[in-house]
Tab-separated table of C-alpha atoms in Angstrom:
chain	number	residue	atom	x	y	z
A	1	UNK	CA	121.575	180.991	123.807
A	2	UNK	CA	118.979	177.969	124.411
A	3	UNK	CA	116.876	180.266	122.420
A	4	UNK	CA	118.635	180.259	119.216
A	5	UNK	CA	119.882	176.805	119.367
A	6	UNK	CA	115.771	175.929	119.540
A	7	UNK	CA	115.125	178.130	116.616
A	8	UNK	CA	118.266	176.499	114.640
A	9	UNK	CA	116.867	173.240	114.854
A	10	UNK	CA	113.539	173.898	113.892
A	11	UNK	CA	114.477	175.164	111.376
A	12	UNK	CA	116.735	172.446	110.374
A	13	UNK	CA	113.749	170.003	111.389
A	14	UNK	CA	110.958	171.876	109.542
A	15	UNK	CA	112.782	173.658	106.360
A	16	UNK	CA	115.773	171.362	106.337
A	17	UNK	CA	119.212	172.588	105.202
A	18	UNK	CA	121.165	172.608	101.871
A	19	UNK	CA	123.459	169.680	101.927
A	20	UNK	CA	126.573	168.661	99.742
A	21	UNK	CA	126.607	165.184	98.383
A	22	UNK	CA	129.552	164.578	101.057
A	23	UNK	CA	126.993	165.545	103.739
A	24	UNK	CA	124.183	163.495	102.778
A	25	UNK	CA	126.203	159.711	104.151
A	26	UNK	CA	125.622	161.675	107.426
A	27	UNK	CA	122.158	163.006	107.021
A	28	UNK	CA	120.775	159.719	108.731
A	29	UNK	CA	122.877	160.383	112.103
A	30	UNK	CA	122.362	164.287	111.994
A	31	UNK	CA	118.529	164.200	111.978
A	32	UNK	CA	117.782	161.461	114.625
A	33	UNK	CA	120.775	163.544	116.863
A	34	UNK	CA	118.649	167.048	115.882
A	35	UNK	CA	115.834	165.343	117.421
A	36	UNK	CA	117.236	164.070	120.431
A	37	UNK	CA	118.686	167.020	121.261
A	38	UNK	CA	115.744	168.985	120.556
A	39	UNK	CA	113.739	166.841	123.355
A	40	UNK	CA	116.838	167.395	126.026
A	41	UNK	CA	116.522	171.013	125.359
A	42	UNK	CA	112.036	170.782	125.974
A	43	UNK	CA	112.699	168.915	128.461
A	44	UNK	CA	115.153	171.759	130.181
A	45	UNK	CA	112.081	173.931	129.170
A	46	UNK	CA	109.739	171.591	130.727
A	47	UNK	CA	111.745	171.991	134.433
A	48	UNK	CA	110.999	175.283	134.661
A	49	UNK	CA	112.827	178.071	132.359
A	50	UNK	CA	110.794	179.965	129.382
A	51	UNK	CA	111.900	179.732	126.205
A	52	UNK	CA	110.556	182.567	123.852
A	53	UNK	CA	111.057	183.547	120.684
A	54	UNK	CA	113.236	186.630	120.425
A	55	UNK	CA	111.945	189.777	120.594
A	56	UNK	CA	113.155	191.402	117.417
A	57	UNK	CA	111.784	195.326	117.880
A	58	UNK	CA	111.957	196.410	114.293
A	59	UNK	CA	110.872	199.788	115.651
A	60	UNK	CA	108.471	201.657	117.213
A	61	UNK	CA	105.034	199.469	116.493
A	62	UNK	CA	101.267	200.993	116.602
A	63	UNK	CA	97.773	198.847	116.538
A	64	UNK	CA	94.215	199.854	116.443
A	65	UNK	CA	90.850	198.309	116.138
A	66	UNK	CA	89.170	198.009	112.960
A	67	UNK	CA	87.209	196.000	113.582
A	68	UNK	CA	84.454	198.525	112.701
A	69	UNK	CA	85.629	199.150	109.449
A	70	UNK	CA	86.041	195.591	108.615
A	71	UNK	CA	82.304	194.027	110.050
A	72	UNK	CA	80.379	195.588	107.167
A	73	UNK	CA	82.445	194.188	104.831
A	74	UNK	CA	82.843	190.827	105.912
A	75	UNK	CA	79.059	190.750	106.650
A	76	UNK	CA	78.702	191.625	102.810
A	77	UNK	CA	80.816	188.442	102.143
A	78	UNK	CA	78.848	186.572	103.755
A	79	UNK	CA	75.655	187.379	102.897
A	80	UNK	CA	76.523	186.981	99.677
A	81	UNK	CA	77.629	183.186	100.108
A	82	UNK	CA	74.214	182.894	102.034
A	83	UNK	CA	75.824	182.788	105.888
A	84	UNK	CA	75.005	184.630	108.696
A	85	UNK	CA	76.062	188.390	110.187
A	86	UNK	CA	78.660	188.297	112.904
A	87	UNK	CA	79.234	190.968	115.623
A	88	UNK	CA	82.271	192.508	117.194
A	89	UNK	CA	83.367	190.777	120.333
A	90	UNK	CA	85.997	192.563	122.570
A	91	UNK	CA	87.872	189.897	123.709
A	92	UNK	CA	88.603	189.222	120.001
A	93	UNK	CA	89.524	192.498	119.391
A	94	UNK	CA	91.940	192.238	121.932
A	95	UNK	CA	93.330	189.177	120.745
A	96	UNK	CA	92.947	190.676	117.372
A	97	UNK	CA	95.556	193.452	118.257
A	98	UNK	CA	98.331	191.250	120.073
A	99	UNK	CA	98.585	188.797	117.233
A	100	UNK	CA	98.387	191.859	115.283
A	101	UNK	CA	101.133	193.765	116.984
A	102	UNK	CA	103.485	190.505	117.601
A	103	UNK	CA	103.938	190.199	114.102
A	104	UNK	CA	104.702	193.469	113.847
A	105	UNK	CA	107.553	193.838	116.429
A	106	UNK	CA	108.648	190.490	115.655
A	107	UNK	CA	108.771	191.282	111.474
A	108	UNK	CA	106.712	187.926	110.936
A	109	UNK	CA	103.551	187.235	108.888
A	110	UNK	CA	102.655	184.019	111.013
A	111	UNK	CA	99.900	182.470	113.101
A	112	UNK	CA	102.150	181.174	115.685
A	113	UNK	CA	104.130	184.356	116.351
A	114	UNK	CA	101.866	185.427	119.165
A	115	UNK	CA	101.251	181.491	120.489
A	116	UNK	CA	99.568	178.552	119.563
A	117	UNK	CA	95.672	179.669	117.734
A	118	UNK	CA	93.719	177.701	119.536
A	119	UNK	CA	95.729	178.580	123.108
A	120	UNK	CA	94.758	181.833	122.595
A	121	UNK	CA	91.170	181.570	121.885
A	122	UNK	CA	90.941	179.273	124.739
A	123	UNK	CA	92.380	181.840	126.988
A	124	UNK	CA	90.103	184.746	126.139
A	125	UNK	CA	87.083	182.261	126.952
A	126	UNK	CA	86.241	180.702	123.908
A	127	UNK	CA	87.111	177.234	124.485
A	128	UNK	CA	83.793	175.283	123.171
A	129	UNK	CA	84.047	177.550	120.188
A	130	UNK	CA	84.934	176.860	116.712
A	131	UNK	CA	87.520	179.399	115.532
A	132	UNK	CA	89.388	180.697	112.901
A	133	UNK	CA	92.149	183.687	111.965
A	134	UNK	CA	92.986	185.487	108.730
A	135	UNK	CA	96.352	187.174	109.140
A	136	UNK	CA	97.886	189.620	106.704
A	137	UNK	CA	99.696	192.231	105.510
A	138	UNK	CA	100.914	195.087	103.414
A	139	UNK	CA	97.279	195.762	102.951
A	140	UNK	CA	95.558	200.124	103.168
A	141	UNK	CA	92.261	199.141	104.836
A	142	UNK	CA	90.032	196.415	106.737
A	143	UNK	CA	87.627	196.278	103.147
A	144	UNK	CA	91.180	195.986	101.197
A	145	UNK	CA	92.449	193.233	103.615
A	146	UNK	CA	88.703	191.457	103.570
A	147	UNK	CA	88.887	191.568	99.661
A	148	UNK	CA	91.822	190.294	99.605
A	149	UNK	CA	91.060	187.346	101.547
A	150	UNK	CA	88.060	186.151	99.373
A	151	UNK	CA	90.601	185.448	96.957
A	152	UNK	CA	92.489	183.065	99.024
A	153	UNK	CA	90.736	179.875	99.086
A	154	UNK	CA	92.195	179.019	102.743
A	155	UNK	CA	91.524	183.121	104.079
A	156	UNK	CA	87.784	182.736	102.421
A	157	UNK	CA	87.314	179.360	103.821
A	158	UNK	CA	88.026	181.173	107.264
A	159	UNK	CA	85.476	183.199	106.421
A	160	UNK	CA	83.018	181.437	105.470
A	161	UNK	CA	83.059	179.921	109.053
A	162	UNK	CA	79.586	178.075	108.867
A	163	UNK	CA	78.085	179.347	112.208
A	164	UNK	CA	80.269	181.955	112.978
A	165	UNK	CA	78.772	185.192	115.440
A	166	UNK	CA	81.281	186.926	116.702
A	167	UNK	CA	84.642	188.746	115.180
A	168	UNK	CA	87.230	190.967	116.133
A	169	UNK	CA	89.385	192.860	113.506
A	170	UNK	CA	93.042	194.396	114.183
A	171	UNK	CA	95.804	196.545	112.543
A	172	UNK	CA	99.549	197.061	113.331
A	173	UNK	CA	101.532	199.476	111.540
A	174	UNK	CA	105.179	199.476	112.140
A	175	UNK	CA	106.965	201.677	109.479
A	176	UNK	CA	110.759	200.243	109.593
A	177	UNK	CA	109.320	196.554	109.301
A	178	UNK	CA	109.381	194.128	106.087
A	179	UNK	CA	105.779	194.744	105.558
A	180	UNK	CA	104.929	198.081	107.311
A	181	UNK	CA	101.078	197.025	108.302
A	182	UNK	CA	99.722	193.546	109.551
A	183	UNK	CA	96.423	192.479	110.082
A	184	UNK	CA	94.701	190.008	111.605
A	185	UNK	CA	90.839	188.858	111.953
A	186	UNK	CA	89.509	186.328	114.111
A	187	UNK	CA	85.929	184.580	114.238
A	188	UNK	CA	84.404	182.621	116.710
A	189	UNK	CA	81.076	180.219	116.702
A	190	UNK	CA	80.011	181.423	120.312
């Protein structure tokens, strides 16, 4: 229950909600109150309990490396904006694959799906590292998903990650989701 009632009001504190003109005399008691009761219910979190997000299984859910498939491509990238090679690294392969496969079983094209970025990059060891992830979907192949991000300015920025060395490149397919295959790629400095 504590669950949804988190998810409710972040969502009411981040996206807002649709209010009549009737609501909106109230709108300067409801938000201050959201907020309040948003720090009780951390707080409860703080004391002990876990709160996750719910663990919507759209279905059975599949991930595999690719990173293989992805390094020439990327490598072409960035030789062609004058940067560096980078190399696979299996501890971003791994983390590759679980942000991967959390936005697959959880139907959600987000960074923050499988916990906080930079948590996660600290955890597998990279903690002096700069970092960045590309996360997609819908897309048939690593090249097809690389291509596709040096179209986005904020995907080819990652990309473009000055002194980058190290990558790790992940699918997850999961056939009864919104988007059937996610992707994500992460680099690291060192």
């Amino acid at each position: 229950m504590r669950n949804r009632v988190l998810l409710a009001l972040f969502h009411f504190l981040y996206m807002g909600f649709r209010m009549t003109n009737s609501d909106r005399r109230f709108h300067h008691i409801l938000r201050p109150a959201t907020f309040a009761l948003l720090g009780v219910l951390l707080a409860s979190c703080a004391s002990g309990s876990k709160v996750t997000l719910p663990n919507v299984v759209v279905g059975e859910t599949t991930s595999q490396d690719v990173s293989a498939d992805g390094l020439a491509a990327l490598n072409r990238f960035r030789a062609s904006q004058g940067l560096g090679p980078v190399t696979i690294e299996p501890r971003l392969v791994e983390l590759a694959k679980f942000q991967a496969t959390a936005m697959a079983t959880r139907d959600a094209l987000t960074h923050e799906v499988a916990g906080d970025f930079i948590s996660r990059v600290d955890a597998a060891g990279f903690e002096k590292s700069e970092a960045t992830e590309n996360v997609g979907a819908t897309h048939q192949s690593a090249e097809a998903a690389i291509s596709s991000w040096t179209r986005s300015p904020y995907h080819n920025e990652n990309m473009r990650l000055k002194n980058a060395k190290y990558m790790g490149m992940a699918r997850a397919d999961s056939p009864k989701s919104r988007y059937k295959t996610y992707w994500a790629l992460i680099l690291v400095t060192d």
